[in-house]
Amino acid sequence: RTVDDAELMDLFEMFITHYAANIANTSRPYPGVIAALDAFSARGAKLAVCTNKLEVHARLLLDTLDMSRHFQALTGRDTLTVCKPDPRHLTGTINLARGDSARAIMIGDSETDIATAKAARIPVVAVNFGYATEPVSTYAPDVIISHYDDLADAIEGMMSSSHARA
């Protein structure tokens, strides 16, 4: 059915209220992601989240899942003046984490993630599960993995190959 702008805004507000109240009811970290975060943190990596969710919702989700402790920065679509696929969303996130864009690697699961990394000239590892509407190979990421257990090897290979710029 067609709704006017006022009703659409009311429905959107109802959705956002419901979303926030139920943010982690069925959300769980992908298998292997916590171990990967722990391993990279132990090696001194600076980890950050760059998402097109509203920042408040991304923080709520990570807090509810006890994952916030892993990240030095988190930016949502409303944190900076730009959002993905604008490369400044990613580079701004890296800066907030006090990271180095020349040594950064993006991990993503969508066309938007891959396009953002490419626009920022940052290598990208794509997971072949998640939000992509087409197979992630369609978007030509630098590396594709099927499980977070493969992430360390993928990054090590990227860092030792021609992708490494440090």
XYZ file of N, CA and C in Angstrom:
498
model
N 0.831 -1.176 0.000
C 0.000 0.000 0.000
C 0.879 1.245 0.000
N 0.346 2.321 -0.418
C 1.058 3.591 -0.432
C 0.806 4.315 0.879
N 1.872 4.893 1.441
C 1.733 5.672 2.674
C 2.304 7.065 2.431
N 1.790 8.027 3.177
C 2.328 9.375 3.042
C 3.602 9.495 3.872
N 4.297 10.594 3.723
C 5.592 10.778 4.388
C 5.482 10.696 5.914
N 4.426 11.250 6.469
C 4.254 11.228 7.928
C 4.079 9.798 8.431
N 3.254 9.013 7.739
C 3.060 7.625 8.157
C 4.334 6.813 7.958
N 5.033 7.073 6.870
C 6.299 6.385 6.632
C 7.281 6.676 7.761
N 7.361 7.918 8.202
C 8.266 8.269 9.303
C 7.835 7.587 10.599
N 6.525 7.519 10.848
C 6.023 6.821 12.034
C 6.397 5.334 11.989
N 6.211 4.706 10.834
C 6.565 3.293 10.683
C 8.071 3.085 10.857
N 8.858 3.992 10.309
C 10.308 3.905 10.451
C 10.702 4.003 11.928
N 10.116 4.925 12.653
C 10.418 5.071 14.085
C 10.008 3.822 14.860
N 8.884 3.224 14.515
C 8.466 1.973 15.159
C 9.489 0.872 14.882
N 9.935 0.800 13.633
C 10.937 -0.198 13.271
C 12.221 0.008 14.067
N 12.707 1.231 14.121
C 13.966 1.518 14.831
C 13.837 1.167 16.312
N 12.715 1.481 16.914
C 12.491 1.135 18.329
C 12.514 -0.384 18.514
N 11.816 -1.103 17.635
C 11.802 -2.567 17.692
C 13.204 -3.129 17.448
N 13.898 -2.593 16.456
C 15.250 -3.053 16.110
C 16.180 -2.915 17.310
N 16.190 -1.753 17.939
C 17.072 -1.519 19.083
C 16.730 -2.439 20.251
N 15.447 -2.647 20.497
C 15.023 -3.489 21.613
C 15.343 -4.964 21.391
N 15.523 -5.366 20.149
C 15.750 -6.778 19.814
C 17.057 -6.998 19.060
N 18.000 -6.099 19.201
C 19.169 -6.039 18.331
C 19.993 -7.320 18.300
N 20.056 -8.014 19.409
C 20.896 -9.216 19.421
C 20.113 -10.481 19.732
N 18.807 -10.450 19.554
C 18.005 -11.638 19.844
C 18.439 -12.836 19.013
N 18.755 -12.610 17.762
C 19.178 -13.711 16.906
C 20.568 -13.488 16.306
N 21.195 -12.365 16.626
C 22.543 -12.087 16.104
C 23.596 -12.774 16.959
N 24.543 -13.382 16.300
C 25.680 -14.013 16.957
C 26.905 -13.764 16.099
N 28.090 -13.712 16.713
C 29.302 -13.592 15.897
C 29.435 -14.817 14.989
N 29.935 -14.592 13.788
C 30.184 -15.718 12.895
C 31.207 -16.659 13.534
N 31.138 -17.954 13.220
C 32.117 -18.900 13.753
C 33.544 -18.443 13.437
N 34.376 -18.462 14.469
C 35.784 -18.123 14.307
C 36.115 -16.650 14.452
N 35.114 -15.781 14.470
C 35.416 -14.355 14.494
C 36.018 -13.911 15.830
N 35.531 -14.421 16.951
C 36.076 -14.023 18.253
C 37.530 -14.481 18.381
N 37.811 -15.702 17.977
C 39.198 -16.195 18.024
C 40.097 -15.346 17.132
N 39.598 -14.953 15.964
C 40.391 -14.104 15.061
C 40.649 -12.742 15.693
N 39.623 -12.142 16.288
C 39.803 -10.851 16.948
C 40.808 -10.955 18.087
N 40.697 -12.008 18.894
C 41.641 -12.215 19.996
C 43.067 -12.355 19.470
N 43.240 -13.129 18.413
C 44.578 -13.362 17.863
C 45.180 -12.080 17.301
N 44.397 -11.321 16.557
C 44.932 -10.074 16.000
C 45.214 -9.054 17.096
N 44.363 -8.987 18.103
C 44.609 -8.081 19.227
C 45.900 -8.452 19.945
N 46.106 -9.753 20.149
C 47.321 -10.220 20.822
C 48.580 -9.863 20.036
N 48.446 -9.740 18.724
C 49.582 -9.378 17.871
C 49.744 -7.864 17.742
N 48.888 -7.110 18.439
C 49.009 -5.660 18.439
C 48.258 -4.947 17.332
N 47.411 -5.660 16.616
C 46.632 -5.022 15.546
C 45.633 -4.043 16.147
N 45.406 -2.962 15.441
C 44.364 -2.010 15.814
C 43.133 -2.372 15.000
N 42.069 -2.697 15.695
C 40.855 -3.170 15.048
C 39.767 -2.104 15.149
N 38.987 -1.980 14.093
C 37.927 -0.979 14.069
C 36.745 -1.506 13.265
N 35.597 -0.909 13.499
C 34.378 -1.242 12.773
C 33.946 -0.013 11.980
N 33.714 -0.217 10.695
C 33.203 0.812 9.795
C 31.916 0.255 9.209
N 30.771 0.756 9.664
C 29.490 0.187 9.277
C 28.524 1.268 8.806
N 27.575 0.870 7.995
C 26.521 1.790 7.604
C 25.301 1.699 8.527
N 25.397 0.920 9.604
C 24.380 0.985 10.648
C 24.538 2.347 11.335
N 23.491 2.823 11.985
C 23.648 3.986 12.840
C 24.628 3.622 13.950
N 25.473 4.568 14.332
C 26.489 4.267 15.340
C 25.881 3.734 16.628
N 24.800 4.324 17.104
C 24.191 3.879 18.350
C 23.775 2.411 18.264
N 23.267 1.981 17.122
C 22.855 0.580 16.971
C 24.058 -0.341 16.862
N 25.079 0.074 16.172
C 26.292 -0.746 16.073
C 26.925 -0.919 17.447
N 27.001 0.159 18.220
C 27.559 0.065 19.581
C 26.713 -0.842 20.462
N 25.400 -0.692 20.372
C 24.494 -1.529 21.164
C 24.677 -3.001 20.817
N 24.768 -3.307 19.540
C 24.956 -4.692 19.118
C 26.276 -5.244 19.646
N 27.359 -4.510 19.444
C 28.670 -4.994 19.908
C 28.717 -5.097 21.431
N 28.128 -4.132 22.135
C 28.084 -4.209 23.599
C 27.292 -5.426 24.057
N 26.142 -5.653 23.442
C 25.282 -6.773 23.828
C 25.970 -8.107 23.581
N 26.759 -8.182 22.519
C 27.485 -9.414 22.196
C 28.854 -9.481 22.865
N 29.166 -8.520 23.740
C 30.449 -8.433 24.433
C 31.625 -8.420 23.452
N 31.483 -7.632 22.403
C 32.537 -7.548 21.399
C 33.218 -6.177 21.352
N 32.657 -5.178 21.995
C 33.198 -3.816 21.912
C 34.650 -3.735 22.354
N 35.026 -4.554 23.309
C 36.382 -4.514 23.869
C 37.461 -4.779 22.831
N 37.097 -5.356 21.707
C 38.070 -5.694 20.669
C 38.453 -4.509 19.786
N 37.669 -3.433 19.813
C 37.818 -2.394 18.804
C 38.275 -1.058 19.377
N 39.234 -0.458 18.683
C 39.735 0.850 19.071
C 38.831 1.973 18.559
N 38.037 1.687 17.536
C 37.133 2.696 16.985
C 35.937 2.004 16.348
N 34.850 2.750 16.280
C 33.647 2.300 15.591
C 33.011 3.540 14.970
N 32.720 3.451 13.697
C 31.985 4.532 13.050
C 30.759 3.957 12.357
N 29.672 4.667 12.478
C 28.446 4.321 11.794
C 28.190 5.302 10.664
N 27.075 5.135 10.009
C 26.745 5.996 8.868
C 26.566 7.448 9.280
N 26.315 7.679 10.577
C 26.082 9.023 11.080
C 27.239 9.586 11.892
N 28.346 8.873 11.997
C 29.473 9.315 12.816
C 30.256 10.434 12.137
N 30.541 10.249 10.874
C 31.311 11.210 10.099
C 30.351 11.932 9.153
N 30.869 12.791 8.326
C 30.010 13.499 7.375
C 29.735 12.672 6.132
N 30.345 11.492 6.030
C 30.187 10.598 4.874
C 29.983 9.180 5.383
N 29.475 8.321 4.499
C 29.374 6.906 4.844
C 29.735 6.081 3.612
N 29.942 4.766 3.842
C 30.298 3.877 2.739
C 29.249 3.973 1.641
N 29.666 4.013 0.414
C 30.954 3.625 -0.144
C 31.990 4.748 -0.254
N 31.719 5.908 0.328
C 32.715 6.978 0.310
C 33.961 6.491 1.055
N 35.128 6.552 0.422
C 36.340 6.031 1.062
C 36.719 6.768 2.341
N 36.244 7.983 2.499
C 36.572 8.747 3.716
C 35.923 8.157 4.962
N 34.869 7.373 4.781
C 34.294 6.678 5.940
C 35.312 5.671 6.476
N 35.910 4.919 5.585
C 36.911 3.928 5.993
C 38.182 4.599 6.501
N 38.708 5.554 5.766
C 39.955 6.202 6.208
C 39.729 6.987 7.498
N 38.542 7.557 7.665
C 38.230 8.240 8.919
C 38.178 7.277 10.093
N 37.652 6.094 9.849
C 37.601 5.064 10.895
C 39.014 4.647 11.280
N 39.848 4.444 10.293
C 41.249 4.072 10.554
C 41.936 5.161 11.370
N 41.706 6.415 11.006
C 42.302 7.526 11.758
C 41.822 7.554 13.196
N 40.526 7.328 13.426
C 39.997 7.307 14.789
C 40.606 6.181 15.620
N 40.963 5.086 14.967
C 41.604 3.958 15.663
C 43.104 4.184 15.835
N 43.584 5.324 15.327
C 45.016 5.647 15.323
C 45.806 4.601 14.548
N 45.180 4.166 13.458
C 45.815 3.199 12.577
C 46.529 3.891 11.437
N 47.093 3.096 10.571
C 47.852 3.571 9.420
C 47.189 3.014 8.161
N 46.632 3.892 7.345
C 45.943 3.447 6.127
C 46.857 2.647 5.207
N 48.141 2.920 5.252
C 49.089 2.198 4.398
C 49.269 0.755 4.855
N 48.865 0.452 6.075
C 49.004 -0.915 6.591
C 47.645 -1.555 6.876
N 46.584 -0.881 6.503
C 45.236 -1.347 6.815
C 44.755 -2.395 5.817
N 43.864 -3.228 6.302
C 43.164 -4.209 5.466
C 41.706 -4.203 5.891
N 40.826 -4.141 4.916
C 39.379 -4.161 5.170
C 38.886 -5.596 5.088
N 38.023 -5.968 6.011
C 37.340 -7.256 5.958
C 35.872 -6.925 5.708
N 35.287 -7.487 4.670
C 33.917 -7.138 4.359
C 33.127 -8.286 3.773
N 31.829 -8.036 3.644
C 30.948 -9.096 3.149
C 29.967 -8.600 2.104
N 30.228 -7.427 1.538
C 29.262 -6.875 0.587
C 29.952 -6.095 -0.523
N 29.175 -5.825 -1.547
C 29.668 -4.994 -2.638
C 30.101 -3.629 -2.113
N 29.329 -3.066 -1.192
C 29.651 -1.753 -0.631
C 30.981 -1.776 0.102
N 31.227 -2.813 0.892
C 32.503 -2.926 1.606
C 33.674 -2.981 0.634
N 33.533 -3.798 -0.376
C 34.619 -3.975 -1.344
C 34.838 -2.688 -2.133
N 33.766 -2.038 -2.557
C 33.890 -0.773 -3.290
C 34.541 0.306 -2.425
N 34.189 0.333 -1.152
C 34.758 1.317 -0.233
C 36.260 1.112 -0.089
N 36.660 -0.124 0.132
C 38.087 -0.424 0.281
C 38.850 -0.074 -0.992
N 38.308 -0.451 -2.124
C 38.980 -0.141 -3.391
C 39.114 1.370 -3.592
N 38.052 2.106 -3.282
C 38.099 3.559 -3.435
C 39.134 4.186 -2.505
N 39.337 3.561 -1.343
C 40.321 4.052 -0.375
C 41.724 3.498 -0.653
N 41.821 2.636 -1.661
C 43.086 1.974 -2.015
C 43.631 1.151 -0.844
N 42.703 0.438 -0.221
C 43.034 -0.446 0.898
C 42.678 -1.857 0.482
N 43.609 -2.801 0.639
C 43.306 -4.189 0.289
C 42.092 -4.698 1.058
N 41.371 -5.632 0.434
C 40.134 -6.110 1.052
C 40.039 -7.626 0.988
N 39.717 -8.201 2.141
C 39.389 -9.612 2.253
C 37.872 -9.686 2.325
N 37.278 -10.466 1.457
C 35.831 -10.648 1.481
C 35.498 -12.024 2.020
N 34.468 -12.073 2.853
C 33.934 -13.357 3.287
C 32.812 -13.714 2.330
N 32.702 -14.994 2.015
C 31.686 -15.398 1.036
C 30.363 -15.775 1.705
N 30.105 -15.154 2.836
C 28.830 -15.281 3.536
C 28.513 -13.886 4.075
N 27.279 -13.586 4.279
C 26.922 -12.266 4.788
C 25.917 -11.577 3.894
N 26.150 -10.296 3.626
C 25.136 -9.454 3.001
C 25.208 -9.323 1.489
N 26.178 -9.872 0.838
C 26.307 -9.690 -0.605
C 25.095 -10.266 -1.334
N 24.605 -9.521 -2.307
C 23.475 -9.991 -3.101
C 23.933 -10.868 -4.263
N 25.192 -10.766 -4.619
C 25.832 -11.590 -5.644
C 27.032 -12.258 -4.994
N 27.587 -13.297 -5.591
C 28.818 -13.863 -5.031
C 29.890 -12.769 -4.919
N 30.602 -12.724 -3.779
C 31.589 -11.654 -3.581
C 32.676 -11.653 -4.643
N 32.908 -12.786 -5.291
C 33.906 -12.828 -6.364
C 33.531 -11.869 -7.494
N 32.251 -11.594 -7.647
C 31.761 -10.659 -8.656
C 32.399 -9.280 -8.498
N 32.731 -8.907 -7.261
C 33.227 -7.569 -6.960
C 34.751 -7.502 -6.898
N 35.405 -8.615 -7.181
C 36.868 -8.698 -7.286
C 37.624 -8.185 -6.060
N 37.346 -8.765 -4.884
C 38.167 -8.417 -3.722
C 39.563 -9.016 -3.895
N 40.485 -8.618 -3.064
C 41.848 -9.146 -3.161
C 41.910 -10.617 -2.772
N 41.150 -10.993 -1.752
C 41.130 -12.377 -1.259
C 39.705 -12.691 -0.807
N 39.306 -13.942 -0.959
C 38.004 -14.406 -0.468
C 38.254 -15.551 0.504
N 37.578 -15.491 1.659
C 37.654 -16.592 2.618
C 36.252 -17.109 2.898
N 36.191 -18.359 3.370
C 34.913 -18.999 3.680
C 34.683 -19.163 5.174
N 35.708 -18.870 5.982
C 35.614 -19.021 7.431
C 36.651 -18.107 8.061
N 36.324 -17.557 9.208
C 37.285 -16.670 9.882
C 38.547 -17.392 10.334
N 38.517 -18.715 10.397
C 39.738 -19.461 10.698
C 40.788 -19.254 9.615
N 40.373 -18.836 8.427
C 41.289 -18.620 7.307
C 41.798 -17.187 7.213
N 41.331 -16.309 8.079
C 41.657 -14.892 7.961
C 43.139 -14.589 8.189
N 43.734 -15.169 9.199
C 45.145 -14.870 9.488
C 46.035 -15.236 8.304
N 45.820 -16.418 7.739
C 46.622 -16.822 6.571
C 46.378 -15.898 5.387
N 45.135 -15.488 5.185
C 44.807 -14.588 4.082
C 45.532 -13.252 4.243
N 45.508 -12.719 5.447
C 46.169 -11.435 5.693
C 47.674 -11.574 5.591
N 48.206 -12.648 6.138
C 49.655 -12.865 6.039
C 50.083 -12.935 4.573
N 49.291 -13.632 3.767
C 49.597 -13.710 2.337
C 49.521 -12.361 1.663
N 48.550 -11.564 2.043
C 48.418 -10.218 1.474
C 49.577 -9.330 1.870
N 49.984 -9.418 3.125
C 51.058 -8.562 3.626
C 52.402 -8.928 3.006
N 52.575 -10.194 2.648
C 53.857 -10.608 2.073
C 53.857 -10.534 0.542
N 52.702 -10.230 -0.041
C 52.614 -10.139 -1.491
C 52.760 -8.682 -1.953
N 52.460 -8.476 -3.180
C 52.549 -7.120 -3.742
C 51.497 -6.192 -3.161
N 50.515 -6.729 -2.387
C 49.509 -5.886 -1.773
C 50.087 -5.087 -0.617
N 51.157 -5.592 -0.010
C 51.726 -4.911 1.147
C 52.362 -3.603 0.686
N 52.032 -2.533 1.402
C 52.550 -1.229 1.006
C 53.368 -0.584 2.110
N 53.635 -1.318 3.166
C 54.341 -0.719 4.303
C 55.836 -0.743 4.087
